[in-house]
């Protein structure tokens, strides 16, 4: 459906849990956040029902995220149920990849349309510093298993300024190493500018233009790729000799709000119409009080109509600004 500014909203990111098996420094504190009670998060039946209503309103793409979605029990069942919803054309997943290799055949069998794997460093020490867990090898295995089963994979790497020191790589080398994954593997590597949300506020972002300089110095000219990829805000470049492309999602330096096509559903059933603001609507209350489909649809419609024009991450923060963390919103 169209929002008040004429943007076509056809994509929903659904967070299925606020729990996670990592503690990325820009996303969660070391001892975790206060977990929600299980009864506070939407059940699979509730999520599938909302997906049916979304689909009837013109939503075509669903991405399952978290927290870490693979830690929620029976997640494959949910993926299969959403895949079966009439009108939903693609169901994808965003994961940190830690549990991927053990679940990869089930994911393939669920007919998943793609997996985005978050990976901030290929250096064991740096990875352990950034995620607070020493499990880089498991993630690499997950990536290679997914590729072996020909599941479309994209790598997401956060563009964050230096964390160098104590055996940790500087940002430039970290970025170069992750980009190099796309040399031999047919998968795109995307750099996502760190946004000042939750625990991310304490770090600076590394702008796209600086990353391009870092990469072209090592790998040669980045050539703009016109071919559109997926249904998101990423734009892509090719590098000579690389099997995969290099992408950028640059909410800070190249704001893309005028083409935003998405809304987000938190694990508690709150529909957020913009990443930055708390503006949205509580669907859980209506779902649990015998609300009819038409009533839920009306709430969704109003939330989409009220979608803010743009984020103001680089400007003064307003009362409505987001105060929770990315693990609760789902990225
Ligand atoms: N746990 C899964 C994962 O890490 O892929 C899914 C949820 S995680 C919140 C989704 C994505 O958000 C990850 O790629 C993570 O790097 C990114 N992210 C977290 N905090 C961020 C921030 N402040 N700015 C930009 N991206 C962020
Ligand atoms: Fe967990 Fe993903 Fe947040 Fe890292 S970015 S702490 S993996 S939810």
mmCIF file of C-alpha atoms and ligand atoms in Angstrom:
data_model
loop_
_atom_site.group_PDB
_atom_site.id
_atom_site.type_symbol
_atom_site.label_atom_id
_atom_site.label_comp_id
_atom_site.label_asym_id
_atom_site.label_seq_id
_atom_site.Cartn_x
_atom_site.Cartn_y
_atom_site.Cartn_z
ATOM 1 C CA UNK A 1 0.000 0.000 0.000
ATOM 2 C CA UNK A 2 1.057 3.627 -0.359
ATOM 3 C CA UNK A 3 1.922 5.814 2.594
ATOM 4 C CA UNK A 4 0.922 9.478 2.838
ATOM 5 C CA UNK A 5 3.981 10.492 0.793
ATOM 6 C CA UNK A 6 3.275 8.016 -2.006
ATOM 7 C CA UNK A 7 5.943 5.513 -0.988
ATOM 8 C CA UNK A 8 4.964 1.928 -1.754
ATOM 9 C CA UNK A 9 5.267 -0.143 1.422
ATOM 10 C CA UNK A 10 5.694 -3.781 0.456
ATOM 11 C CA UNK A 11 8.269 -5.063 2.949
ATOM 12 C CA UNK A 12 8.047 -5.964 6.638
ATOM 13 C CA UNK A 13 10.893 -6.920 8.942
ATOM 14 C CA UNK A 14 9.671 -9.095 11.787
ATOM 15 C CA UNK A 15 11.720 -9.539 14.933
ATOM 16 C CA UNK A 16 10.849 -12.905 16.492
ATOM 17 C CA UNK A 17 12.889 -12.612 19.682
ATOM 18 C CA UNK A 18 14.905 -10.099 21.674
ATOM 19 C CA UNK A 19 17.320 -12.842 22.790
ATOM 20 C CA UNK A 20 20.713 -13.346 21.272
ATOM 21 C CA UNK A 21 23.695 -15.660 21.535
ATOM 22 C CA UNK A 22 26.155 -12.793 20.863
ATOM 23 C CA UNK A 23 26.680 -9.432 22.550
ATOM 24 C CA UNK A 24 27.893 -7.126 19.781
ATOM 25 C CA UNK A 25 29.371 -4.059 21.423
ATOM 26 C CA UNK A 26 27.230 -1.633 19.380
ATOM 27 C CA UNK A 27 24.011 -3.571 19.980
ATOM 28 C CA UNK A 28 23.902 -5.083 23.486
ATOM 29 C CA UNK A 29 25.616 -4.629 26.855
ATOM 30 C CA UNK A 30 27.943 -7.386 28.031
ATOM 31 C CA UNK A 31 25.467 -8.891 30.479
ATOM 32 C CA UNK A 32 22.574 -8.681 28.033
ATOM 33 C CA UNK A 33 19.373 -6.729 28.283
ATOM 34 C CA UNK A 34 16.399 -7.537 30.438
ATOM 35 C CA UNK A 35 14.671 -10.338 28.561
ATOM 36 C CA UNK A 36 11.020 -10.188 27.754
ATOM 37 C CA UNK A 37 8.794 -12.866 29.171
ATOM 38 C CA UNK A 38 7.898 -15.527 26.644
ATOM 39 C CA UNK A 39 4.215 -14.709 26.955
ATOM 40 C CA UNK A 40 4.941 -11.109 25.978
ATOM 41 C CA UNK A 41 6.260 -11.984 22.539
ATOM 42 C CA UNK A 42 3.988 -12.852 19.648
ATOM 43 C CA UNK A 43 3.280 -16.547 19.131
ATOM 44 C CA UNK A 44 3.883 -18.089 15.719
ATOM 45 C CA UNK A 45 0.135 -18.268 15.145
ATOM 46 C CA UNK A 46 -0.134 -14.539 15.839
ATOM 47 C CA UNK A 47 2.784 -13.725 13.534
ATOM 48 C CA UNK A 48 1.334 -15.809 10.698
ATOM 49 C CA UNK A 49 -2.055 -14.204 11.136
ATOM 50 C CA UNK A 50 -0.513 -10.739 10.886
ATOM 51 C CA UNK A 51 1.419 -11.866 7.787
ATOM 52 C CA UNK A 52 -1.860 -12.896 6.130
ATOM 53 C CA UNK A 53 -3.296 -9.470 6.864
ATOM 54 C CA UNK A 54 -0.116 -7.783 5.594
ATOM 55 C CA UNK A 55 -0.242 -9.849 2.392
ATOM 56 C CA UNK A 56 -3.850 -8.842 1.759
ATOM 57 C CA UNK A 57 -2.697 -5.211 2.029
ATOM 58 C CA UNK A 58 0.039 -5.617 -0.568
ATOM 59 C CA UNK A 59 3.061 -6.668 1.484
ATOM 60 C CA UNK A 60 5.178 -9.039 -0.622
ATOM 61 C CA UNK A 61 8.418 -9.450 1.292
ATOM 62 C CA UNK A 62 8.986 -10.606 4.850
ATOM 63 C CA UNK A 63 12.347 -10.701 6.607
ATOM 64 C CA UNK A 64 12.705 -12.590 9.881
ATOM 65 C CA UNK A 65 15.181 -11.059 12.295
ATOM 66 C CA UNK A 66 15.790 -10.630 16.046
ATOM 67 C CA UNK A 67 17.692 -10.611 18.455
ATOM 68 C CA UNK A 68 18.983 -13.796 16.948
ATOM 69 C CA UNK A 69 16.114 -15.515 15.131
ATOM 70 C CA UNK A 70 17.797 -18.916 15.052
ATOM 71 C CA UNK A 71 17.697 -19.149 18.857
ATOM 72 C CA UNK A 72 13.895 -19.170 18.894
ATOM 73 C CA UNK A 73 12.617 -22.732 19.069
ATOM 74 C CA UNK A 74 11.058 -24.214 15.953
ATOM 75 C CA UNK A 75 11.870 -21.216 13.782
ATOM 76 C CA UNK A 76 11.776 -23.398 10.654
ATOM 77 C CA UNK A 77 8.084 -24.031 11.279
ATOM 78 C CA UNK A 78 7.438 -20.299 11.277
ATOM 79 C CA UNK A 79 9.418 -19.775 8.057
ATOM 80 C CA UNK A 80 7.456 -22.505 6.311
ATOM 81 C CA UNK A 81 4.131 -21.104 7.507
ATOM 82 C CA UNK A 82 4.957 -17.611 6.254
ATOM 83 C CA UNK A 83 6.189 -19.026 2.937
ATOM 84 C CA UNK A 84 2.754 -20.609 2.556
ATOM 85 C CA UNK A 85 0.896 -17.291 2.950
ATOM 86 C CA UNK A 86 -0.723 -16.329 -0.340
ATOM 87 C CA UNK A 87 0.739 -13.101 -1.704
ATOM 88 C CA UNK A 88 4.053 -13.320 0.150
ATOM 89 C CA UNK A 89 6.662 -13.647 -2.588
ATOM 90 C CA UNK A 90 9.839 -13.784 -0.563
ATOM 91 C CA UNK A 91 10.766 -14.812 2.963
ATOM 92 C CA UNK A 92 14.320 -14.084 4.062
ATOM 93 C CA UNK A 93 16.334 -14.217 7.260
ATOM 94 C CA UNK A 94 18.924 -12.026 8.961
ATOM 95 C CA UNK A 95 21.195 -13.937 11.324
ATOM 96 C CA UNK A 96 24.552 -13.695 13.029
ATOM 97 C CA UNK A 97 25.283 -17.111 11.519
ATOM 98 C CA UNK A 98 26.501 -18.799 14.707
ATOM 99 C CA UNK A 99 23.880 -21.584 14.584
ATOM 100 C CA UNK A 100 23.593 -21.668 10.823
ATOM 101 C CA UNK A 101 25.583 -24.717 9.812
ATOM 102 C CA UNK A 102 23.554 -27.086 12.020
ATOM 103 C CA UNK A 103 20.279 -25.743 10.620
ATOM 104 C CA UNK A 104 21.197 -25.165 7.032
ATOM 105 C CA UNK A 105 19.486 -28.195 5.490
ATOM 106 C CA UNK A 106 16.253 -27.365 7.330
ATOM 107 C CA UNK A 107 16.507 -23.784 6.119
ATOM 108 C CA UNK A 108 17.009 -24.995 2.568
ATOM 109 C CA UNK A 109 13.999 -27.290 2.948
ATOM 110 C CA UNK A 110 11.917 -24.345 4.162
ATOM 111 C CA UNK A 111 12.491 -22.851 0.721
ATOM 112 C CA UNK A 112 13.961 -19.696 2.165
ATOM 113 C CA UNK A 113 14.679 -17.024 -0.446
ATOM 114 C CA UNK A 114 17.879 -15.655 1.033
ATOM 115 C CA UNK A 115 19.958 -15.281 4.166
ATOM 116 C CA UNK A 116 21.800 -12.160 5.290
ATOM 117 C CA UNK A 117 24.655 -13.021 7.601
ATOM 118 C CA UNK A 118 26.152 -10.380 9.861
ATOM 119 C CA UNK A 119 29.920 -10.594 10.033
ATOM 120 C CA UNK A 120 32.041 -7.705 11.257
ATOM 121 C CA UNK A 121 35.517 -9.210 11.060
ATOM 122 C CA UNK A 122 37.422 -12.174 9.690
ATOM 123 C CA UNK A 123 40.081 -11.812 12.327
ATOM 124 C CA UNK A 124 39.389 -14.068 15.299
ATOM 125 C CA UNK A 125 40.479 -11.568 17.970
ATOM 126 C CA UNK A 126 38.641 -8.676 16.374
ATOM 127 C CA UNK A 127 35.487 -10.737 15.907
ATOM 128 C CA UNK A 128 35.640 -11.846 19.544
ATOM 129 C CA UNK A 129 36.151 -8.261 20.649
ATOM 130 C CA UNK A 130 33.220 -6.952 18.611
ATOM 131 C CA UNK A 131 30.760 -9.739 19.428
ATOM 132 C CA UNK A 132 32.198 -10.712 22.834
ATOM 133 C CA UNK A 133 32.220 -14.375 21.703
ATOM 134 C CA UNK A 134 34.935 -16.430 20.090
ATOM 135 C CA UNK A 135 32.910 -18.169 17.395
ATOM 136 C CA UNK A 136 34.092 -16.790 14.078
ATOM 137 C CA UNK A 137 34.808 -20.262 12.715
ATOM 138 C CA UNK A 138 31.197 -21.382 13.181
ATOM 139 C CA UNK A 139 29.977 -18.393 11.196
ATOM 140 C CA UNK A 140 32.384 -19.072 8.328
ATOM 141 C CA UNK A 141 31.213 -22.694 8.237
ATOM 142 C CA UNK A 142 27.609 -21.499 8.120
ATOM 143 C CA UNK A 143 28.355 -19.194 5.194
ATOM 144 C CA UNK A 144 30.065 -21.926 3.216
ATOM 145 C CA UNK A 145 27.317 -24.440 3.933
ATOM 146 C CA UNK A 146 24.671 -21.984 2.763
ATOM 147 C CA UNK A 147 26.587 -21.344 -0.445
ATOM 148 C CA UNK A 148 27.086 -25.075 -0.985
ATOM 149 C CA UNK A 149 23.305 -25.522 -0.852
ATOM 150 C CA UNK A 150 22.940 -22.573 -3.243
ATOM 151 C CA UNK A 151 21.000 -20.420 -0.832
ATOM 152 C CA UNK A 152 21.452 -16.758 -1.827
ATOM 153 C CA UNK A 153 23.700 -15.163 0.813
ATOM 154 C CA UNK A 154 24.644 -11.585 1.584
ATOM 155 C CA UNK A 155 27.159 -10.512 4.184
ATOM 156 C CA UNK A 156 26.381 -7.474 6.326
ATOM 157 C CA UNK A 157 29.311 -5.725 7.975
ATOM 158 C CA UNK A 158 28.876 -2.723 10.229
ATOM 159 C CA UNK A 159 30.790 0.394 9.153
ATOM 160 C CA UNK A 160 32.150 1.601 12.438
ATOM 161 C CA UNK A 161 35.205 3.648 13.293
ATOM 162 C CA UNK A 162 38.354 2.183 14.794
ATOM 163 C CA UNK A 163 38.369 -0.178 17.698
ATOM 164 C CA UNK A 164 42.098 -0.749 17.179
ATOM 165 C CA UNK A 165 44.360 -1.747 20.082
ATOM 166 C CA UNK A 166 44.796 -4.902 22.202
ATOM 167 C CA UNK A 167 45.353 -7.085 19.173
ATOM 168 C CA UNK A 168 42.270 -5.764 17.414
ATOM 169 C CA UNK A 169 42.438 -4.730 13.753
ATOM 170 C CA UNK A 170 42.018 -1.127 12.698
ATOM 171 C CA UNK A 171 38.816 -0.381 10.819
ATOM 172 C CA UNK A 172 40.486 -0.158 7.400
ATOM 173 C CA UNK A 173 42.040 -3.615 7.616
ATOM 174 C CA UNK A 174 38.871 -5.073 9.099
ATOM 175 C CA UNK A 175 36.868 -3.721 6.157
ATOM 176 C CA UNK A 176 39.384 -4.880 3.545
ATOM 177 C CA UNK A 177 39.396 -8.422 4.926
ATOM 178 C CA UNK A 178 35.618 -8.705 4.998
ATOM 179 C CA UNK A 179 35.323 -7.279 1.468
ATOM 180 C CA UNK A 180 37.741 -9.930 0.273
ATOM 181 C CA UNK A 181 35.143 -12.597 1.078
ATOM 182 C CA UNK A 182 33.437 -11.583 -2.156
ATOM 183 C CA UNK A 183 36.533 -12.324 -4.220
ATOM 184 C CA UNK A 184 36.052 -16.077 -4.461
ATOM 185 C CA UNK A 185 32.555 -16.518 -3.136
ATOM 186 C CA UNK A 186 29.542 -15.579 -5.203
ATOM 187 C CA UNK A 187 27.865 -13.438 -2.601
ATOM 188 C CA UNK A 188 27.589 -9.723 -2.011
ATOM 189 C CA UNK A 189 29.324 -8.038 0.901
ATOM 190 C CA UNK A 190 27.524 -4.941 2.187
ATOM 191 C CA UNK A 191 28.805 -2.269 4.507
ATOM 192 C CA UNK A 192 26.148 -0.764 6.751
ATOM 193 C CA UNK A 193 26.827 2.586 8.348
ATOM 194 C CA UNK A 194 26.433 2.368 12.102
ATOM 195 C CA UNK A 195 23.371 4.319 13.192
ATOM 196 C CA UNK A 196 23.127 6.153 16.534
ATOM 197 C CA UNK A 197 20.584 3.759 17.996
ATOM 198 C CA UNK A 198 20.823 2.171 21.447
ATOM 199 C CA UNK A 199 24.358 1.035 22.238
ATOM 200 C CA UNK A 200 25.474 2.166 18.773
ATOM 201 C CA UNK A 201 25.321 5.784 19.981
ATOM 202 C CA UNK A 202 28.684 5.489 21.721
ATOM 203 C CA UNK A 203 30.598 4.770 18.490
ATOM 204 C CA UNK A 204 31.198 6.700 15.301
ATOM 205 C CA UNK A 205 30.244 5.484 11.834
ATOM 206 C CA UNK A 206 32.679 5.076 8.972
ATOM 207 C CA UNK A 207 31.142 6.813 5.947
ATOM 208 C CA UNK A 208 30.703 5.041 2.627
ATOM 209 C CA UNK A 209 33.105 7.382 0.822
ATOM 210 C CA UNK A 210 35.932 6.517 3.220
ATOM 211 C CA UNK A 211 35.298 2.816 2.749
ATOM 212 C CA UNK A 212 35.373 3.230 -1.015
ATOM 213 C CA UNK A 213 38.795 4.892 -0.700
ATOM 214 C CA UNK A 214 40.030 2.102 1.567
ATOM 215 C CA UNK A 215 38.830 -0.566 -0.864
ATOM 216 C CA UNK A 216 39.934 1.030 -4.117
ATOM 217 C CA UNK A 217 43.424 1.601 -2.748
ATOM 218 C CA UNK A 218 43.754 -2.160 -2.215
ATOM 219 C CA UNK A 219 41.500 -3.702 -4.881
ATOM 220 C CA UNK A 220 41.278 -1.153 -7.703
ATOM 221 C CA UNK A 221 38.401 0.844 -9.125
ATOM 222 C CA UNK A 222 34.881 0.296 -7.798
ATOM 223 C CA UNK A 223 32.510 0.365 -10.758
ATOM 224 C CA UNK A 224 28.898 1.259 -10.115
ATOM 225 C CA UNK A 225 26.531 -1.610 -10.807
ATOM 226 C CA UNK A 226 23.157 -0.594 -12.186
ATOM 227 C CA UNK A 227 21.514 -3.934 -11.724
ATOM 228 C CA UNK A 228 19.039 -3.608 -8.875
ATOM 229 C CA UNK A 229 19.530 -6.073 -6.027
ATOM 230 C CA UNK A 230 16.726 -7.204 -3.756
ATOM 231 C CA UNK A 231 14.224 -4.741 -2.442
ATOM 232 C CA UNK A 232 16.310 -2.626 -0.164
ATOM 233 C CA UNK A 233 18.284 0.564 0.056
ATOM 234 C CA UNK A 234 21.631 -0.997 -0.887
ATOM 235 C CA UNK A 235 23.582 0.205 -3.911
ATOM 236 C CA UNK A 236 26.299 -1.912 -5.419
ATOM 237 C CA UNK A 237 29.732 -1.828 -7.074
ATOM 238 C CA UNK A 238 31.867 -4.396 -8.848
ATOM 239 C CA UNK A 239 35.577 -4.981 -8.395
ATOM 240 C CA UNK A 240 37.684 -6.634 -11.078
ATOM 241 C CA UNK A 241 38.304 -10.294 -10.240
ATOM 242 C CA UNK A 242 35.572 -10.441 -7.567
ATOM 243 C CA UNK A 243 32.759 -12.993 -7.868
ATOM 244 C CA UNK A 244 30.438 -11.038 -5.562
ATOM 245 C CA UNK A 245 29.588 -7.343 -5.403
ATOM 246 C CA UNK A 246 30.315 -4.726 -2.807
ATOM 247 C CA UNK A 247 27.233 -2.962 -1.450
ATOM 248 C CA UNK A 248 26.603 0.022 0.776
ATOM 249 C CA UNK A 249 23.681 0.831 3.008
ATOM 250 C CA UNK A 250 24.434 4.345 4.024
ATOM 251 C CA UNK A 251 21.621 5.707 6.141
ATOM 252 C CA UNK A 252 23.936 8.354 7.574
ATOM 253 C CA UNK A 253 25.865 9.731 4.618
ATOM 254 C CA UNK A 254 23.366 8.964 1.810
ATOM 255 C CA UNK A 255 19.944 9.157 3.393
ATOM 256 C CA UNK A 256 17.427 7.030 1.442
ATOM 257 C CA UNK A 257 14.183 7.768 3.307
ATOM 258 C CA UNK A 258 12.429 9.038 0.168
ATOM 259 C CA UNK A 259 12.459 5.478 -1.207
ATOM 260 C CA UNK A 260 11.861 3.656 2.071
ATOM 261 C CA UNK A 261 9.545 0.683 1.458
ATOM 262 C CA UNK A 262 9.369 -0.923 4.887
ATOM 263 C CA UNK A 263 7.876 -1.136 8.347
ATOM 264 C CA UNK A 264 9.032 -3.204 11.302
ATOM 265 C CA UNK A 265 7.202 -5.490 13.723
ATOM 266 C CA UNK A 266 8.919 -5.980 17.087
ATOM 267 C CA UNK A 267 8.783 -9.310 18.864
ATOM 268 C CA UNK A 268 6.165 -7.833 21.208
ATOM 269 C CA UNK A 269 3.925 -6.989 18.306
ATOM 270 C CA UNK A 270 4.570 -3.252 18.049
ATOM 271 C CA UNK A 271 4.481 -2.059 14.434
ATOM 272 C CA UNK A 272 7.142 0.617 13.966
ATOM 273 C CA UNK A 273 6.918 2.736 10.866
ATOM 274 C CA UNK A 274 10.440 4.232 11.081
ATOM 275 C CA UNK A 275 13.621 2.875 12.611
ATOM 276 C CA UNK A 276 14.319 6.057 14.532
ATOM 277 C CA UNK A 277 10.961 6.834 16.075
ATOM 278 C CA UNK A 278 8.626 5.113 18.470
ATOM 279 C CA UNK A 279 5.719 6.086 16.224
ATOM 280 C CA UNK A 280 3.597 3.072 15.378
ATOM 281 C CA UNK A 281 0.873 0.900 16.772
ATOM 282 C CA UNK A 282 0.455 -2.003 19.176
ATOM 283 C CA UNK A 283 -0.956 -4.954 17.256
ATOM 284 C CA UNK A 284 -0.606 -7.424 20.114
ATOM 285 C CA UNK A 285 -3.323 -5.846 22.178
ATOM 286 C CA UNK A 286 -5.797 -6.149 19.312
ATOM 287 C CA UNK A 287 -4.620 -9.678 18.451
ATOM 288 C CA UNK A 288 -5.191 -10.814 22.021
ATOM 289 C CA UNK A 289 -8.529 -9.145 22.566
ATOM 290 C CA UNK A 290 -10.351 -10.983 19.809
ATOM 291 C CA UNK A 291 -9.779 -8.187 17.324
ATOM 292 C CA UNK A 292 -11.177 -8.858 13.867
ATOM 293 C CA UNK A 293 -8.861 -8.899 10.833
ATOM 294 C CA UNK A 294 -10.431 -5.656 9.598
ATOM 295 C CA UNK A 295 -9.591 -3.925 12.871
ATOM 296 C CA UNK A 296 -5.990 -5.065 12.727
ATOM 297 C CA UNK A 297 -5.792 -4.004 9.106
ATOM 298 C CA UNK A 298 -7.102 -0.559 10.045
ATOM 299 C CA UNK A 299 -4.366 -0.189 12.684
ATOM 300 C CA UNK A 300 -1.689 -1.186 10.169
ATOM 301 C CA UNK A 301 -3.100 1.183 7.567
ATOM 302 C CA UNK A 302 -3.031 4.107 9.981
ATOM 303 C CA UNK A 303 0.541 3.317 11.083
ATOM 304 C CA UNK A 304 1.676 3.289 7.458
ATOM 305 C CA UNK A 305 -0.131 6.549 6.757
ATOM 306 C CA UNK A 306 1.623 8.093 9.768
ATOM 307 C CA UNK A 307 5.068 6.925 8.649
ATOM 308 C CA UNK A 308 7.522 9.791 9.199
ATOM 309 C CA UNK A 309 9.021 11.470 6.163
ATOM 310 C CA UNK A 310 12.602 10.799 7.219
ATOM 311 C CA UNK A 311 14.931 9.952 10.051
ATOM 312 C CA UNK A 312 16.910 12.693 11.772
ATOM 313 C CA UNK A 313 19.887 10.750 13.001
ATOM 314 C CA UNK A 314 22.155 13.652 12.190
ATOM 315 C CA UNK A 315 19.926 16.302 13.706
ATOM 316 C CA UNK A 316 18.440 17.141 17.081
ATOM 317 C CA UNK A 317 16.736 14.204 18.729
ATOM 318 C CA UNK A 318 13.026 14.624 19.393
ATOM 319 C CA UNK A 319 10.782 13.223 22.107
ATOM 320 C CA UNK A 320 9.576 10.534 19.770
ATOM 321 C CA UNK A 321 13.070 9.241 19.087
ATOM 322 C CA UNK A 322 13.908 5.617 19.654
ATOM 323 C CA UNK A 323 15.246 4.753 23.075
ATOM 324 C CA UNK A 324 15.407 0.978 22.827
ATOM 325 C CA UNK A 325 18.177 -1.061 21.220
ATOM 326 C CA UNK A 326 18.616 -2.688 17.858
ATOM 327 C CA UNK A 327 18.269 -6.191 19.265
ATOM 328 C CA UNK A 328 14.667 -5.303 20.108
ATOM 329 C CA UNK A 329 13.885 -3.663 16.781
ATOM 330 C CA UNK A 330 15.611 -6.179 14.533
ATOM 331 C CA UNK A 331 17.876 -3.911 12.486
HETATM 332 N N1 LIG B 1 21.140 -11.055 15.324
HETATM 333 C C1 LIG B 1 20.933 -10.932 13.924
HETATM 334 C C2 LIG B 1 22.158 -10.357 13.246
HETATM 335 O O1 LIG B 1 23.035 -9.845 13.931
HETATM 336 O O2 LIG B 1 22.203 -10.453 12.019
HETATM 337 C C3 LIG B 1 19.718 -10.112 13.554
HETATM 338 C C4 LIG B 1 19.410 -8.874 14.359
HETATM 339 S S1 LIG B 1 20.636 -7.603 14.249
HETATM 340 C C5 LIG B 1 19.915 -6.339 15.252
HETATM 341 C C6 LIG B 1 20.431 -7.046 12.580
HETATM 342 C C7 LIG B 1 21.515 -6.193 12.025
HETATM 343 O O3 LIG B 1 21.523 -4.936 12.676
HETATM 344 C C8 LIG B 1 22.927 -6.745 12.159
HETATM 345 O O4 LIG B 1 23.511 -6.830 10.875
HETATM 346 C C9 LIG B 1 23.647 -5.710 12.996
HETATM 347 O O5 LIG B 1 24.987 -5.580 12.640
HETATM 348 C C10 LIG B 1 22.846 -4.478 12.682
HETATM 349 N N2 LIG B 1 22.957 -3.411 13.689
HETATM 350 C C11 LIG B 1 22.847 -3.502 15.024
HETATM 351 N N3 LIG B 1 22.977 -2.282 15.605
HETATM 352 C C12 LIG B 1 23.176 -1.397 14.587
HETATM 353 C C13 LIG B 1 23.359 0.016 14.512
HETATM 354 N N4 LIG B 1 23.360 0.787 15.594
HETATM 355 N N5 LIG B 1 23.507 0.588 13.284
HETATM 356 C C14 LIG B 1 23.492 -0.175 12.158
HETATM 357 N N6 LIG B 1 23.306 -1.510 12.166
HETATM 358 C C15 LIG B 1 23.147 -2.116 13.360
HETATM 359 FE FE1 LIG B 2 22.885 -10.153 18.581
HETATM 360 FE FE2 LIG B 2 22.570 -9.296 16.101
HETATM 361 FE FE3 LIG B 2 22.658 -7.558 18.168
HETATM 362 FE FE4 LIG B 2 24.867 -8.810 17.477
HETATM 363 S S1 LIG B 2 23.727 -7.378 16.186
HETATM 364 S S2 LIG B 2 24.075 -8.581 19.579
HETATM 365 S S3 LIG B 2 24.118 -10.740 16.814
HETATM 366 S S4 LIG B 2 21.082 -9.061 17.799
#
